[in-house]
Coordinates of C-alpha atoms in Angstrom, one line a residue:
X1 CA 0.0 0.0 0.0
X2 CA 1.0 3.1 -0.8
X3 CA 0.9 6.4 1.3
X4 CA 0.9 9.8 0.1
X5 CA 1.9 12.6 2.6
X6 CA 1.0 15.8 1.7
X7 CA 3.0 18.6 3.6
X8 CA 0.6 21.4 3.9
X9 CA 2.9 24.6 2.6
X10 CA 2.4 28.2 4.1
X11 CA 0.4 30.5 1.7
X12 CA 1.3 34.1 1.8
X13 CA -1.3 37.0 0.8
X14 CA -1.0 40.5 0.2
X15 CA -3.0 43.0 -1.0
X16 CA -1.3 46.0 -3.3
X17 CA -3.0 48.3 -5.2
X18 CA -6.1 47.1 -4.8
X19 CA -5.3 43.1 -6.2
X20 CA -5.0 40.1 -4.2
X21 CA -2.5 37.8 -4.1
X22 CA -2.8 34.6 -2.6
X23 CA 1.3 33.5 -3.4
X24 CA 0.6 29.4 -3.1
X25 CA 4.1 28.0 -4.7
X26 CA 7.0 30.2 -3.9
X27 CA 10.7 29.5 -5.1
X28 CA 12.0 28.2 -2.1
X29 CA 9.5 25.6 -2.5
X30 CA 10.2 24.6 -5.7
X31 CA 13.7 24.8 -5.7
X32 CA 13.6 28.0 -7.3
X33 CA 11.9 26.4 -10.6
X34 CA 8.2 27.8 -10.4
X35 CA 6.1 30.3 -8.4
X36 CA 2.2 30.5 -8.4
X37 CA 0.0 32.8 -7.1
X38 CA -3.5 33.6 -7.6
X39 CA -4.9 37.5 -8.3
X40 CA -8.4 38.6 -7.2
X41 CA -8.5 41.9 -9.5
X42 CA -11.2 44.6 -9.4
X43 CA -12.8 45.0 -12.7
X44 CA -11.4 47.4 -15.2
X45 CA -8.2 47.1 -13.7
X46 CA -4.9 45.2 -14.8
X47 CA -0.7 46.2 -15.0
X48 CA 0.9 48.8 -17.2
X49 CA 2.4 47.0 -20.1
X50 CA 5.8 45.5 -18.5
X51 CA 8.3 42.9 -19.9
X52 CA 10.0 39.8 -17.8
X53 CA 13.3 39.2 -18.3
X54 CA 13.5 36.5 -16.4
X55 CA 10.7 34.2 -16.9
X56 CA 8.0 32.9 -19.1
X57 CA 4.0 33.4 -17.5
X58 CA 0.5 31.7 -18.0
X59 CA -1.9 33.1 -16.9
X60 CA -4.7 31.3 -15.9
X61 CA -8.5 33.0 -16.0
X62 CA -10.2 31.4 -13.1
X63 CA -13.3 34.0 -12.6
X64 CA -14.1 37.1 -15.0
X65 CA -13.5 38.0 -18.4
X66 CA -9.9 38.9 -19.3
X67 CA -8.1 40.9 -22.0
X68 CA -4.8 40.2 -22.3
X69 CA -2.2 42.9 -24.4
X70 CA 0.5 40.5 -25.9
X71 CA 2.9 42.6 -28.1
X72 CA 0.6 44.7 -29.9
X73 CA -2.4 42.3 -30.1
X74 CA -5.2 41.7 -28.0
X75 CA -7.2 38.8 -27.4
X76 CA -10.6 38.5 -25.0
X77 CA -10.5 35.2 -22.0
X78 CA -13.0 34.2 -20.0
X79 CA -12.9 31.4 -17.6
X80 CA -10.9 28.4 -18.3
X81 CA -8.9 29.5 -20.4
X82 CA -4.8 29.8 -20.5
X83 CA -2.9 32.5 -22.0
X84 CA 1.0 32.1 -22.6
X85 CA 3.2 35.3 -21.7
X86 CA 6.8 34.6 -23.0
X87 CA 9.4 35.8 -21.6
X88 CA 11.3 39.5 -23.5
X89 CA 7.6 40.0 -24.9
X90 CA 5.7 43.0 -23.8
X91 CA 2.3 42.1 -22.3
X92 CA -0.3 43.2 -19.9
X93 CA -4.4 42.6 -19.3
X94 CA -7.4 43.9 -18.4
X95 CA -10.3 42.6 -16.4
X96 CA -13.4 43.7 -18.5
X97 CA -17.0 44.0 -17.4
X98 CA -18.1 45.0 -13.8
X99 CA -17.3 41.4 -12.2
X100 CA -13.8 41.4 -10.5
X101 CA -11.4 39.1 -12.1
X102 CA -9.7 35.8 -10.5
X103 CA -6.5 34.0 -12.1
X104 CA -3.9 31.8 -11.4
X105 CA -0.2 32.8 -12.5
X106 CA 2.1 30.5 -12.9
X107 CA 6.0 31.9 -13.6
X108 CA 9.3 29.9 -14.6
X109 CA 11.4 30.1 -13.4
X110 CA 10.4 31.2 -9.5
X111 CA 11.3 34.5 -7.7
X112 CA 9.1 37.0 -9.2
X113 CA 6.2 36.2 -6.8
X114 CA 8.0 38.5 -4.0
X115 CA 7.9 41.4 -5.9
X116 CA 4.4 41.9 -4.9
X117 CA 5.3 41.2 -0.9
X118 CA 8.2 44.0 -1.5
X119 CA 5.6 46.5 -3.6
X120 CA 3.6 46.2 -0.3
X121 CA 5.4 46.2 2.1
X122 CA 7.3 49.7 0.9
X123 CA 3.1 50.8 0.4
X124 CA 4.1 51.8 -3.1
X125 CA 1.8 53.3 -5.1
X126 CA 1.1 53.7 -9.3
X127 CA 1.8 56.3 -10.7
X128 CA 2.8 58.7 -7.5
X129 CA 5.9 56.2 -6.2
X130 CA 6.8 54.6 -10.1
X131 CA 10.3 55.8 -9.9
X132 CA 10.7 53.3 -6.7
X133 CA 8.5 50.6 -8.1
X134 CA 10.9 50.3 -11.5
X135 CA 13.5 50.3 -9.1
X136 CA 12.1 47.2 -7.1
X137 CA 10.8 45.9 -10.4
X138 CA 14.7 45.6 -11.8
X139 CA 15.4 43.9 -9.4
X140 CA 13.0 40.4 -10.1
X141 CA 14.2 41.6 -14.2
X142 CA 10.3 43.4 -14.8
X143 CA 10.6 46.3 -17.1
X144 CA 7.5 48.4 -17.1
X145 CA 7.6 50.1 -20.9
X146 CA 3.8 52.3 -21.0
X147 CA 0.6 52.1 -20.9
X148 CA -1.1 49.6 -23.5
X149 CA -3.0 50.8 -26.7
X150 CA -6.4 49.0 -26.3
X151 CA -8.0 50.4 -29.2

């Protein structure tokens, strides 16, 4: 017979700028190769258009409908459905409607997750602190490079 143990893993959460994130794989517990962390968003909001050096992202639309900004091109998701973010590309999204949005991120390699537990922890703001957030942002390798053209 075979016995699985599962070792319950301590979830961190923090709120910035008005998203959630529930961080539920960090680096150190995937030897660096994977964070995850889920993102309640209030509709009609979403990142400037940023770039990771770093890693690639999927993005994961759990609740709400999505539009994601991938190099120039936009394309609508709604729940269940997976978007790939590679890594160098400029990207962002949008929740759309009224309905708050809810997704999973999943980044590879790990480490970028903490940039949100060091963006709140400093209680740093977009636009008013943005010189100090690109500074914490170059540090986890996120360029931020403008807002996104939607139309």
């Amino acid at each position: 017979m075979t016995t699985i143990v599962q070792e319950k893993k301590k979830t961190r959460a923090v709120s910035w700028m008005g998203t959630d994130y529930t961080i539920t794989v960090s680096k150190g517990d995937s030897a660096g190769l994977i964070g995850v962390f889920e993102g309640r968003v209030p509709a009609g909001d979403g990142p400037p258009v940023h770039i990771h050096h770093n890693e690639d992202e999927v993005i994961h639309v759990i609740e709400g409908d999505y539009e994601f900004w991938l190099d120039g091109k936009t394309e609508r998701a709604g729940p269940g459905r997976s978007v790939f973010l590679p890594r160098g590309v400029p990207h962002t999204f949008r929740v759309v409607g009224d309905r708050p949005g809810r997704n999973l991120a999943i980044l590879t390699p790990g480490g970028f997750e903490e940039f949100f537990i060091k963006a709140a922890e400093q209680d740093l703001t977009i636009p008013e602190d943005m010189a100090a957030v690109v500074e914490l942002a170059g540090l986890y390798g996120l360029e931020f490079v403008g807002p996104a053209d939607w139309a």
